[in-house]
PDB file of C-alpha atoms in Angstrom:
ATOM      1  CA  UNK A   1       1.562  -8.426   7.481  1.00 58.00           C
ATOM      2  CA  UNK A   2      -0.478 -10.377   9.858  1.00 65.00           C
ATOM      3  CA  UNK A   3      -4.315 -11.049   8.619  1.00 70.00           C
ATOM      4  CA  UNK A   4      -5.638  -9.117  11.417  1.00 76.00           C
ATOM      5  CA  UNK A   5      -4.040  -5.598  10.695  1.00 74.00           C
ATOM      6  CA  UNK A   6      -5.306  -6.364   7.184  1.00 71.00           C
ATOM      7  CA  UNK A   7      -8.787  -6.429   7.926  1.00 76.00           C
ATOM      8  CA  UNK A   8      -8.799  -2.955  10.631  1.00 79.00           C
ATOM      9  CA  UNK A   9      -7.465  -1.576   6.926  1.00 77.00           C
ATOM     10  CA  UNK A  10      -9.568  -2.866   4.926  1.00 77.00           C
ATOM     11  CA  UNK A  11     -12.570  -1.736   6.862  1.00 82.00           C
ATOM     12  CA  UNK A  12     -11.426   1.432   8.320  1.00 80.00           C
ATOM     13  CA  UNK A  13     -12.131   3.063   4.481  1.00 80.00           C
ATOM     14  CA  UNK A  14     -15.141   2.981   2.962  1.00 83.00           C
ATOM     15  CA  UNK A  15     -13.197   3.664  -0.343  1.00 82.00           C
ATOM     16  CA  UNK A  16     -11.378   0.362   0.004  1.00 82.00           C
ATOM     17  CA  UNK A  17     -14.995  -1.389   0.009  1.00 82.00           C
ATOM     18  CA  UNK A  18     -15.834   0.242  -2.604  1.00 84.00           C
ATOM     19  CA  UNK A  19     -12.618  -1.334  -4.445  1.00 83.00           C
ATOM     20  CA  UNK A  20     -13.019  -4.902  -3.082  1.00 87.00           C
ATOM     21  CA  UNK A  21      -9.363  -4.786  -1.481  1.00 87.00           C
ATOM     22  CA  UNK A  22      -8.751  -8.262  -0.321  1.00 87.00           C
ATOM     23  CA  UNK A  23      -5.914 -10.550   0.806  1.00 88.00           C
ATOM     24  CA  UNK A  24      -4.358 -13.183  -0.783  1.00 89.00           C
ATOM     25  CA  UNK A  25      -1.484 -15.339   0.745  1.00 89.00           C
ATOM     26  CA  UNK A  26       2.077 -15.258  -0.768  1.00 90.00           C
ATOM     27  CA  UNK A  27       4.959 -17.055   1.214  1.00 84.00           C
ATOM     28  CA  UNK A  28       2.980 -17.814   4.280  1.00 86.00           C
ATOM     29  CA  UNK A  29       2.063 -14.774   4.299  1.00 88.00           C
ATOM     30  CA  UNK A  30      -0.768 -12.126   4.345  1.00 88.00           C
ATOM     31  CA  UNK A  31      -0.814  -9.089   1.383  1.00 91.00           C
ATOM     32  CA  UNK A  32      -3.486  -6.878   0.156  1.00 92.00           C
ATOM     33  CA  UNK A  33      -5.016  -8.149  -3.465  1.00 94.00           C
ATOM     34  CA  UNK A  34      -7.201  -5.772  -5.918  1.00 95.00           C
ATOM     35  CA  UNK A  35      -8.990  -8.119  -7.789  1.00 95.00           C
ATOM     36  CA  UNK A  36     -10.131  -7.908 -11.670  1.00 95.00           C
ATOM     37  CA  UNK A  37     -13.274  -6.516 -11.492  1.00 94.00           C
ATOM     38  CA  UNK A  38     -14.790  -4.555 -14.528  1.00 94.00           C
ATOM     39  CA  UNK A  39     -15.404  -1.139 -12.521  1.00 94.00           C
ATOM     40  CA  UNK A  40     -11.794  -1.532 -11.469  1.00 93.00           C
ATOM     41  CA  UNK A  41     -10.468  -1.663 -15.741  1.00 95.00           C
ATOM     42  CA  UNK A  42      -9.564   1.481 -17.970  1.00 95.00           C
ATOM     43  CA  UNK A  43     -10.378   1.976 -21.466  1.00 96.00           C
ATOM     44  CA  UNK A  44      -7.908  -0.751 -22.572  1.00 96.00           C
ATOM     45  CA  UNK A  45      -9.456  -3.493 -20.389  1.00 96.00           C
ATOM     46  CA  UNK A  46      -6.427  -3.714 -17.823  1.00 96.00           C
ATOM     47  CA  UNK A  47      -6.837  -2.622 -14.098  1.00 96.00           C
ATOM     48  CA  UNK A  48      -7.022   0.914 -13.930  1.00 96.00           C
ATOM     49  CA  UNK A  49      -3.952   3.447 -12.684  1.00 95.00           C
ATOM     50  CA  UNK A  50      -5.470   4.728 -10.036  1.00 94.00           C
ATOM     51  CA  UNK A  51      -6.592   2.040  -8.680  1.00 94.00           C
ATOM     52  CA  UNK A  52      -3.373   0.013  -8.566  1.00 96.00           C
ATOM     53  CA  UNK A  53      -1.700   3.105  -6.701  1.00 96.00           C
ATOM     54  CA  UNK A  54      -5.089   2.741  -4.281  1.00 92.00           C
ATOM     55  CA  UNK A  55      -3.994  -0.585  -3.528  1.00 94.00           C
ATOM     56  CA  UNK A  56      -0.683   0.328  -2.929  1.00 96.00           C
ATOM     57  CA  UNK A  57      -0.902   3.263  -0.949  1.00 94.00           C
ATOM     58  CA  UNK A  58      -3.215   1.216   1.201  1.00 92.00           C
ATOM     59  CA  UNK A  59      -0.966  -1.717   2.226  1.00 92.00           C
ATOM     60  CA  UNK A  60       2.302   1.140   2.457  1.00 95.00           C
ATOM     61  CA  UNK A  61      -0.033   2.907   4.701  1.00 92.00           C
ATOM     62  CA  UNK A  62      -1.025   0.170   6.686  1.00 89.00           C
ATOM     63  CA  UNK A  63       2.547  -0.757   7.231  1.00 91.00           C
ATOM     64  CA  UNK A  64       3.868   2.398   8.561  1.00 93.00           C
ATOM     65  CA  UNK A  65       0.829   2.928  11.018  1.00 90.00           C
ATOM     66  CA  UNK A  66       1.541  -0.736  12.150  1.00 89.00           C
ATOM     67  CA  UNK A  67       5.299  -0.190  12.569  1.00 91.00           C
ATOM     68  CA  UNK A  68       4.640   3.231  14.507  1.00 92.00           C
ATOM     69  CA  UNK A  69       2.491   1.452  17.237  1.00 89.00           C
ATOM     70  CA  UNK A  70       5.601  -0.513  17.937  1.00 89.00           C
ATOM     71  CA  UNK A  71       7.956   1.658  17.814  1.00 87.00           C
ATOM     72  CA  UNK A  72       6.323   4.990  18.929  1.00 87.00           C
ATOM     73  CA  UNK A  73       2.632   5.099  19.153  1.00 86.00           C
ATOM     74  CA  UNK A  74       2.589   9.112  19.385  1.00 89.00           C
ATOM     75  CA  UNK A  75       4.005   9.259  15.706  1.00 93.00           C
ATOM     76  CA  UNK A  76       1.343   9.801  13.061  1.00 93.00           C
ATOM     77  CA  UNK A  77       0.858  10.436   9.114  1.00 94.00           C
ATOM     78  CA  UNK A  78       0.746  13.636   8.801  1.00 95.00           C
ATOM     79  CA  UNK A  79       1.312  14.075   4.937  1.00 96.00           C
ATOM     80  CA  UNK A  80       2.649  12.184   2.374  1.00 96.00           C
ATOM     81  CA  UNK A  81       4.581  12.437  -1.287  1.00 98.00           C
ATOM     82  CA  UNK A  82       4.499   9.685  -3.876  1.00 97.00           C
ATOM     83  CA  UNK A  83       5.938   8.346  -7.402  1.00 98.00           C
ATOM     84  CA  UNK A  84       4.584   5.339  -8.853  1.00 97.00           C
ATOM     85  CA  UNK A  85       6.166   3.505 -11.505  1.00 98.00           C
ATOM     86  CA  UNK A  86       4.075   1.301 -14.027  1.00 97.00           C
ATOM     87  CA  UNK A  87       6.061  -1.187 -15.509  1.00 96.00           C
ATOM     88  CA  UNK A  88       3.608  -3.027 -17.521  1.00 96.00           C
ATOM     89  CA  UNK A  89       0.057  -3.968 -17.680  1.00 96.00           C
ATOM     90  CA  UNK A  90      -2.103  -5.135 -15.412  1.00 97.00           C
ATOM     91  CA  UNK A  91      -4.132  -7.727 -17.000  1.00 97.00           C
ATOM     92  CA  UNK A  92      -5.444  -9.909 -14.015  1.00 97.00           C
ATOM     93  CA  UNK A  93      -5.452  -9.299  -9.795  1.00 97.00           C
ATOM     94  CA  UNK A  94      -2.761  -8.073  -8.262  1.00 97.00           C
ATOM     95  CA  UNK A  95      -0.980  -8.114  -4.850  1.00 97.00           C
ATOM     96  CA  UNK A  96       1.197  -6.086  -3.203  1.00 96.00           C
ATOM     97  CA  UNK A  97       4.252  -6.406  -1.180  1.00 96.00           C
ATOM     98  CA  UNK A  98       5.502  -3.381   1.064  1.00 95.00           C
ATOM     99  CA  UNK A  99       9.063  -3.351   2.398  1.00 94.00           C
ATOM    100  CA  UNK A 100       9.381  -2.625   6.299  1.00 94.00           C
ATOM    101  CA  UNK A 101       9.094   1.410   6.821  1.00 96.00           C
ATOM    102  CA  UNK A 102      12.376   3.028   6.940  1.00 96.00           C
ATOM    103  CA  UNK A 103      12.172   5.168   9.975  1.00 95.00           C
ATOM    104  CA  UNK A 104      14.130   8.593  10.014  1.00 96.00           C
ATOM    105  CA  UNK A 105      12.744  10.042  13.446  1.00 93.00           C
ATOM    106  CA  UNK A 106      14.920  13.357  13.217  1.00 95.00           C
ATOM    107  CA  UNK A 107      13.599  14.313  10.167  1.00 96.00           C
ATOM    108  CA  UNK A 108      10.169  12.994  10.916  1.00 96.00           C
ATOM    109  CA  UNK A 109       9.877  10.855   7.926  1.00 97.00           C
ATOM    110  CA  UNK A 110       9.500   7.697   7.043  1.00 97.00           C
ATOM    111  CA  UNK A 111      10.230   5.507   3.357  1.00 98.00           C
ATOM    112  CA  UNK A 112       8.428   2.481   1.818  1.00 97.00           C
ATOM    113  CA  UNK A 113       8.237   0.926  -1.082  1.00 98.00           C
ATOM    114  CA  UNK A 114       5.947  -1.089  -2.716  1.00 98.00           C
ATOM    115  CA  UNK A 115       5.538  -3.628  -5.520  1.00 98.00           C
ATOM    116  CA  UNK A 116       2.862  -4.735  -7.100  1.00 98.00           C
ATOM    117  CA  UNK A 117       2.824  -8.032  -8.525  1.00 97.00           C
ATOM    118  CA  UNK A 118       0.445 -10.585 -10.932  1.00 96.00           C
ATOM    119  CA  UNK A 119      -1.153 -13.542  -9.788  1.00 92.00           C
ATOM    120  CA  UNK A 120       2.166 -15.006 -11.632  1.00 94.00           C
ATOM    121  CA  UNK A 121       4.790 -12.909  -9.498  1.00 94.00           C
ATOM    122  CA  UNK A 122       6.065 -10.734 -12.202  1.00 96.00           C
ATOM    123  CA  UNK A 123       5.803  -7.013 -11.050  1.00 97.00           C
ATOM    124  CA  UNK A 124       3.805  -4.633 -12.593  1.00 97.00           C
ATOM    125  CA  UNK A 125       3.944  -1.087 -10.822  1.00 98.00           C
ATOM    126  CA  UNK A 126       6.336  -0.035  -8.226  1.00 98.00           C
ATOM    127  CA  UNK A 127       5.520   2.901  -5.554  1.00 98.00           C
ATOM    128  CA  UNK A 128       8.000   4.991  -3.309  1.00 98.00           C
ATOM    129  CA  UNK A 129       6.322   7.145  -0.943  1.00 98.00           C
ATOM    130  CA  UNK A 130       7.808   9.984   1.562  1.00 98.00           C
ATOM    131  CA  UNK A 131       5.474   9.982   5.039  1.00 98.00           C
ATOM    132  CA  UNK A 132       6.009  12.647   6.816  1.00 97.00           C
ATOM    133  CA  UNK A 133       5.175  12.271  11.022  1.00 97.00           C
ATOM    134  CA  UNK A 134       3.743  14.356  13.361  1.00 95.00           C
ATOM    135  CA  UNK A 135       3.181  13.859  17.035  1.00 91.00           C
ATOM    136  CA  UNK A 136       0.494  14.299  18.792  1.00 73.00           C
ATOM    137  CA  UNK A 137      -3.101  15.547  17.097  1.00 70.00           C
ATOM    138  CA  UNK A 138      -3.451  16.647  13.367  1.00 62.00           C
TER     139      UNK A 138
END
């Protein structure tokens, strides 16, 4: 994702701030990061849950709305279902990759996934999320 559309995210949540999202660059180019910062760590000293499916749902988020005002900027988030899957520790930053949204405009929804990796590339969480679209005003 391009570094622009990463920092209308970032800004457009206050939450975000309040989580330090960043950007890092991986294979020329641009993904969100959540850094290791101690507010950010459980009881255990890794990166909290809930704040690795923040980071996640952020850049999936940011993806869809992106792909939308391409394809058809009266489509919006309406609601949204989830599953994350932790796979192991986070015990440093992370970054996340999202796949391009897979558009279903008949059934009004649309499917990403993403992945979030360590600074070394390994994965550590996966999330699938269900938006569903609306057109028009909320």
């Amino acid at each position: 994702m391009n570094a622009m559309r990463l920092a209308q995210t970032l800004a457009s949540n206050p939450f975000f701030q309040f989580a330090k999202l960043g950007t890092v660059n991986k294979n020329s180019e641009e993904h969100l990061r959540l850094g290791f910062d101690s507010f950010l760590k459980n009881h255990i000293g890794t990166l909290h849950a809930g704040a690795l499916f923040t980071v996640a749902q952020a850049d999936a988020h940011s993806n869809l709305v992106h792909a939308l005002e391409q394809h058809n900027p009266g489509w919006k988030v309406a609601t949204y279902t989830s599953q994350i899957f932790y796979e192991r520790p986070a015990k440093g930053p992370v970054w996340v990759n999202t796949t391009a949204p897979t558009l279903d405009w008949e059934k009004r929804v649309a499917h990403t996934v993403s992945t979030l990796n360590s600074e070394t590339d390994e994965p550590v969480a996966e999330l699938h999320i269900e938006f569903r679209l609306t057109q028009g005003e909320l």
